[in-house]
PDB file of C-alpha atoms in Angstrom:
ATOM      1  CA  MET A   1       1.023 -33.680 -79.982  1.00  0.00           C
ATOM      2  CA  PHE A   2       1.471 -29.891 -80.183  1.00  0.00           C
ATOM      3  CA  GLU A   3       1.567 -29.595 -76.390  1.00  0.00           C
ATOM      4  CA  GLN A   4       4.146 -32.399 -76.225  1.00  0.00           C
ATOM      5  CA  ALA A   5       6.390 -30.588 -78.705  1.00  0.00           C
ATOM      6  CA  LEU A   6       6.237 -27.468 -76.539  1.00  0.00           C
ATOM      7  CA  GLY A   7       6.986 -29.357 -73.338  1.00  0.00           C
ATOM      8  CA  LEU A   8       3.546 -28.609 -71.911  1.00  0.00           C
ATOM      9  CA  ASP A   9       2.366 -32.257 -71.866  1.00  0.00           C
ATOM     10  CA  ASP A  10       4.438 -35.181 -70.625  1.00  0.00           C
ATOM     11  CA  SER A  11       1.991 -38.024 -71.368  1.00  0.00           C
ATOM     12  CA  HIS A  12       4.583 -39.439 -73.825  1.00  0.00           C
ATOM     13  CA  ILE A  13       7.308 -39.562 -71.165  1.00  0.00           C
ATOM     14  CA  ASN A  14       8.303 -42.474 -68.958  1.00  0.00           C
ATOM     15  CA  TYR A  15       9.950 -41.453 -65.699  1.00  0.00           C
ATOM     16  CA  GLY A  16      11.115 -44.959 -64.797  1.00  0.00           C
ATOM     17  CA  LEU A  17      12.942 -46.326 -67.865  1.00  0.00           C
ATOM     18  CA  ALA A  18      16.274 -44.629 -67.172  1.00  0.00           C
ATOM     19  CA  GLU A  19      17.996 -42.316 -64.721  1.00  0.00           C
ATOM     20  CA  ARG A  20      16.361 -39.408 -66.570  1.00  0.00           C
ATOM     21  CA  PRO A  21      12.860 -39.252 -68.079  1.00  0.00           C
ATOM     22  CA  ILE A  22      12.722 -40.313 -71.738  1.00  0.00           C
ATOM     23  CA  HIS A  23      10.095 -40.866 -74.434  1.00  0.00           C
ATOM     24  CA  ASN A  24       8.036 -44.033 -73.920  1.00  0.00           C
ATOM     25  CA  ASN A  25       9.258 -45.465 -77.225  1.00  0.00           C
ATOM     26  CA  CYS A  26      12.983 -44.981 -76.538  1.00  0.00           C
ATOM     27  CA  ALA A  27      13.739 -47.802 -74.091  1.00  0.00           C
ATOM     28  CA  ASP A  28      14.968 -50.232 -76.758  1.00  0.00           C
ATOM     29  CA  ALA A  29      17.064 -47.600 -78.525  1.00  0.00           C
ATOM     30  CA  LEU A  30      18.679 -46.563 -75.246  1.00  0.00           C
ATOM     31  CA  ALA A  31      19.411 -50.201 -74.358  1.00  0.00           C
ATOM     32  CA  ARG A  32      21.075 -50.772 -77.758  1.00  0.00           C
ATOM     33  CA  LEU A  33      23.067 -47.557 -77.434  1.00  0.00           C
ATOM     34  CA  ARG A  34      24.246 -48.519 -73.944  1.00  0.00           C
ATOM     35  CA  ALA A  35      25.210 -52.022 -75.110  1.00  0.00           C
ATOM     36  CA  ALA A  36      27.249 -50.619 -77.996  1.00  0.00           C
ATOM     37  CA  ALA A  37      28.892 -48.107 -75.679  1.00  0.00           C
ATOM     38  CA  GLN A  38      29.674 -50.847 -73.148  1.00  0.00           C
ATOM     39  CA  HIS A  39      31.228 -52.940 -75.914  1.00  0.00           C
ATOM     40  CA  ALA A  40      33.451 -49.948 -76.749  1.00  0.00           C
ATOM     41  CA  GLY A  41      34.440 -49.489 -73.095  1.00  0.00           C
ATOM     42  CA  PHE A  42      32.055 -46.729 -72.044  1.00  0.00           C
ATOM     43  CA  GLU A  43      29.530 -46.729 -69.205  1.00  0.00           C
ATOM     44  CA  LEU A  44      26.933 -44.536 -70.883  1.00  0.00           C
ATOM     45  CA  ARG A  45      24.720 -42.431 -68.619  1.00  0.00           C
ATOM     46  CA  LEU A  46      22.104 -39.777 -69.310  1.00  0.00           C
ATOM     47  CA  ALA A  47      22.864 -36.322 -67.973  1.00  0.00           C
ATOM     48  CA  SER A  48      19.501 -35.101 -69.212  1.00  0.00           C
ATOM     49  CA  GLY A  49      16.438 -36.337 -71.022  1.00  0.00           C
ATOM     50  CA  PHE A  50      12.953 -34.876 -71.146  1.00  0.00           C
ATOM     51  CA  ARG A  51      12.693 -31.265 -70.060  1.00  0.00           C
ATOM     52  CA  SER A  52       9.338 -29.597 -69.605  1.00  0.00           C
ATOM     53  CA  PHE A  53       8.592 -26.071 -70.773  1.00  0.00           C
ATOM     54  CA  SER A  54       8.822 -24.849 -67.178  1.00  0.00           C
ATOM     55  CA  GLN A  55      12.207 -26.538 -66.649  1.00  0.00           C
ATOM     56  CA  GLN A  56      13.560 -24.965 -69.830  1.00  0.00           C
ATOM     57  CA  LEU A  57      12.120 -21.610 -68.766  1.00  0.00           C
ATOM     58  CA  THR A  58      13.884 -21.891 -65.397  1.00  0.00           C
ATOM     59  CA  ILE A  59      17.210 -22.528 -67.148  1.00  0.00           C
ATOM     60  CA  TRP A  60      16.613 -19.679 -69.604  1.00  0.00           C
ATOM     61  CA  ASN A  61      15.629 -17.141 -66.940  1.00  0.00           C
ATOM     62  CA  ALA A  62      18.570 -18.032 -64.695  1.00  0.00           C
ATOM     63  CA  LYS A  63      20.910 -17.416 -67.625  1.00  0.00           C
ATOM     64  CA  ALA A  64      19.162 -14.156 -68.524  1.00  0.00           C
ATOM     65  CA  ARG A  65      19.559 -12.936 -64.930  1.00  0.00           C
ATOM     66  CA  GLY A  66      23.241 -13.880 -64.872  1.00  0.00           C
ATOM     67  CA  GLU A  67      22.682 -16.652 -62.291  1.00  0.00           C
ATOM     68  CA  ARG A  68      23.909 -19.410 -64.636  1.00  0.00           C
ATOM     69  CA  ARG A  69      26.892 -19.356 -66.954  1.00  0.00           C
ATOM     70  CA  VAL A  70      26.440 -18.187 -70.517  1.00  0.00           C
ATOM     71  CA  LEU A  71      29.243 -19.199 -72.858  1.00  0.00           C
ATOM     72  CA  ASP A  72      30.519 -17.589 -76.028  1.00  0.00           C
ATOM     73  CA  SER A  73      31.279 -19.577 -79.186  1.00  0.00           C
ATOM     74  CA  ASN A  74      34.670 -20.567 -77.694  1.00  0.00           C
ATOM     75  CA  GLU A  75      32.933 -21.839 -74.546  1.00  0.00           C
ATOM     76  CA  GLN A  76      34.266 -18.987 -72.459  1.00  0.00           C
ATOM     77  CA  PRO A  77      31.941 -17.431 -69.860  1.00  0.00           C
ATOM     78  CA  ILE A  78      30.566 -14.016 -70.725  1.00  0.00           C
ATOM     79  CA  ASP A  79      28.905 -11.437 -68.505  1.00  0.00           C
ATOM     80  CA  ILE A  80      25.477 -10.885 -70.013  1.00  0.00           C
ATOM     81  CA  VAL A  81      24.130  -8.610 -67.281  1.00  0.00           C
ATOM     82  CA  PRO A  82      25.180  -5.364 -69.030  1.00  0.00           C
ATOM     83  CA  LEU A  83      23.951  -6.555 -72.457  1.00  0.00           C
ATOM     84  CA  ALA A  84      20.796  -5.283 -74.112  1.00  0.00           C
ATOM     85  CA  ASP A  85      17.895  -7.752 -74.117  1.00  0.00           C
ATOM     86  CA  ALA A  86      18.404  -8.785 -77.753  1.00  0.00           C
ATOM     87  CA  GLN A  87      22.131  -9.358 -77.147  1.00  0.00           C
ATOM     88  CA  LYS A  88      21.314 -11.482 -74.073  1.00  0.00           C
ATOM     89  CA  MET A  89      18.854 -13.530 -76.084  1.00  0.00           C
ATOM     90  CA  PHE A  90      21.345 -14.288 -78.854  1.00  0.00           C
ATOM     91  CA  ALA A  91      24.095 -15.061 -76.324  1.00  0.00           C
ATOM     92  CA  ILE A  92      21.864 -17.574 -74.534  1.00  0.00           C
ATOM     93  CA  LEU A  93      20.595 -19.068 -77.803  1.00  0.00           C
ATOM     94  CA  ARG A  94      24.147 -20.041 -78.739  1.00  0.00           C
ATOM     95  CA  TRP A  95      23.913 -23.081 -76.421  1.00  0.00           C
ATOM     96  CA  SER A  96      20.373 -23.132 -74.986  1.00  0.00           C
ATOM     97  CA  ALA A  97      16.986 -23.440 -76.642  1.00  0.00           C
ATOM     98  CA  LEU A  98      14.149 -21.052 -76.035  1.00  0.00           C
ATOM     99  CA  PRO A  99      11.423 -22.634 -73.905  1.00  0.00           C
ATOM    100  CA  GLY A 100       8.957 -24.308 -76.234  1.00  0.00           C
ATOM    101  CA  THR A 101      11.629 -24.980 -78.868  1.00  0.00           C
ATOM    102  CA  SER A 102      13.900 -27.441 -77.077  1.00  0.00           C
ATOM    103  CA  ARG A 103      14.158 -30.903 -78.586  1.00  0.00           C
ATOM    104  CA  HIS A 104      14.383 -32.152 -74.999  1.00  0.00           C
ATOM    105  CA  HIS A 105      10.615 -31.530 -74.834  1.00  0.00           C
ATOM    106  CA  PHE A 106      10.144 -34.672 -76.944  1.00  0.00           C
ATOM    107  CA  GLY A 107      12.192 -36.822 -74.563  1.00  0.00           C
ATOM    108  CA  THR A 108      14.130 -38.218 -77.513  1.00  0.00           C
ATOM    109  CA  ASP A 109      17.174 -35.929 -77.226  1.00  0.00           C
ATOM    110  CA  TRP A 110      19.551 -36.697 -74.404  1.00  0.00           C
ATOM    111  CA  ASP A 111      22.846 -35.369 -73.132  1.00  0.00           C
ATOM    112  CA  VAL A 112      25.072 -38.378 -72.491  1.00  0.00           C
ATOM    113  CA  TYR A 113      28.422 -38.988 -70.851  1.00  0.00           C
ATOM    114  CA  ALA A 114      30.711 -41.898 -70.021  1.00  0.00           C
ATOM    115  CA  GLU A 115      30.586 -42.264 -66.278  1.00  0.00           C
ATOM    116  CA  ASN A 116      33.728 -44.413 -66.178  1.00  0.00           C
ATOM    117  CA  LEU A 117      35.768 -41.621 -67.816  1.00  0.00           C
ATOM    118  CA  MET A 118      34.804 -38.901 -65.354  1.00  0.00           C
ATOM    119  CA  PRO A 119      37.327 -37.958 -62.674  1.00  0.00           C
ATOM    120  CA  ALA A 120      36.151 -38.306 -59.085  1.00  0.00           C
ATOM    121  CA  ASN A 121      34.042 -35.342 -57.894  1.00  0.00           C
ATOM    122  CA  TYR A 122      33.895 -33.918 -61.418  1.00  0.00           C
ATOM    123  CA  ARG A 123      30.888 -31.737 -62.207  1.00  0.00           C
ATOM    124  CA  LEU A 124      29.599 -32.301 -65.721  1.00  0.00           C
ATOM    125  CA  GLN A 125      29.514 -29.106 -67.812  1.00  0.00           C
ATOM    126  CA  LEU A 126      27.920 -30.442 -71.020  1.00  0.00           C
ATOM    127  CA  THR A 127      30.377 -28.586 -73.214  1.00  0.00           C
ATOM    128  CA  GLN A 128      31.940 -29.589 -76.505  1.00  0.00           C
ATOM    129  CA  GLU A 129      35.325 -29.647 -74.799  1.00  0.00           C
ATOM    130  CA  GLU A 130      34.168 -32.522 -72.590  1.00  0.00           C
ATOM    131  CA  TYR A 131      33.031 -34.554 -75.563  1.00  0.00           C
ATOM    132  CA  ILE A 132      36.197 -33.895 -77.551  1.00  0.00           C
ATOM    133  CA  HIS A 133      38.411 -35.044 -74.691  1.00  0.00           C
ATOM    134  CA  GLY A 134      36.430 -38.036 -73.556  1.00  0.00           C
ATOM    135  CA  VAL A 135      33.881 -37.326 -70.830  1.00  0.00           C
TER     136      VAL A 135
END
């Protein structure tokens, strides 16, 4: 179980239940959530599900190198390249978990969106702004 919590073991993950990998025991919960969303007019999709330690590390390192956006508390991009290591770490931690601490490692935390509310050719950002205004 310890290795699962760290994202080092995916024996608890099913790669075929949904468009993203999720915990083996989550199929019924996801089906109920999708049915409720459909009833409310939303086509619920998973933007992310299980993330391994190495996947989280890839995200983290790309942000630390300035290759992926890092956002401030107002969701505005910041340049972290000139920051000291500790400042970079805290800037990244605002919106991203340290590898080994992400709840995505369990496969029970998902980022969701309503596919029918997304404009054509829109690239999902997974920001609060999107959720406040309906994506």
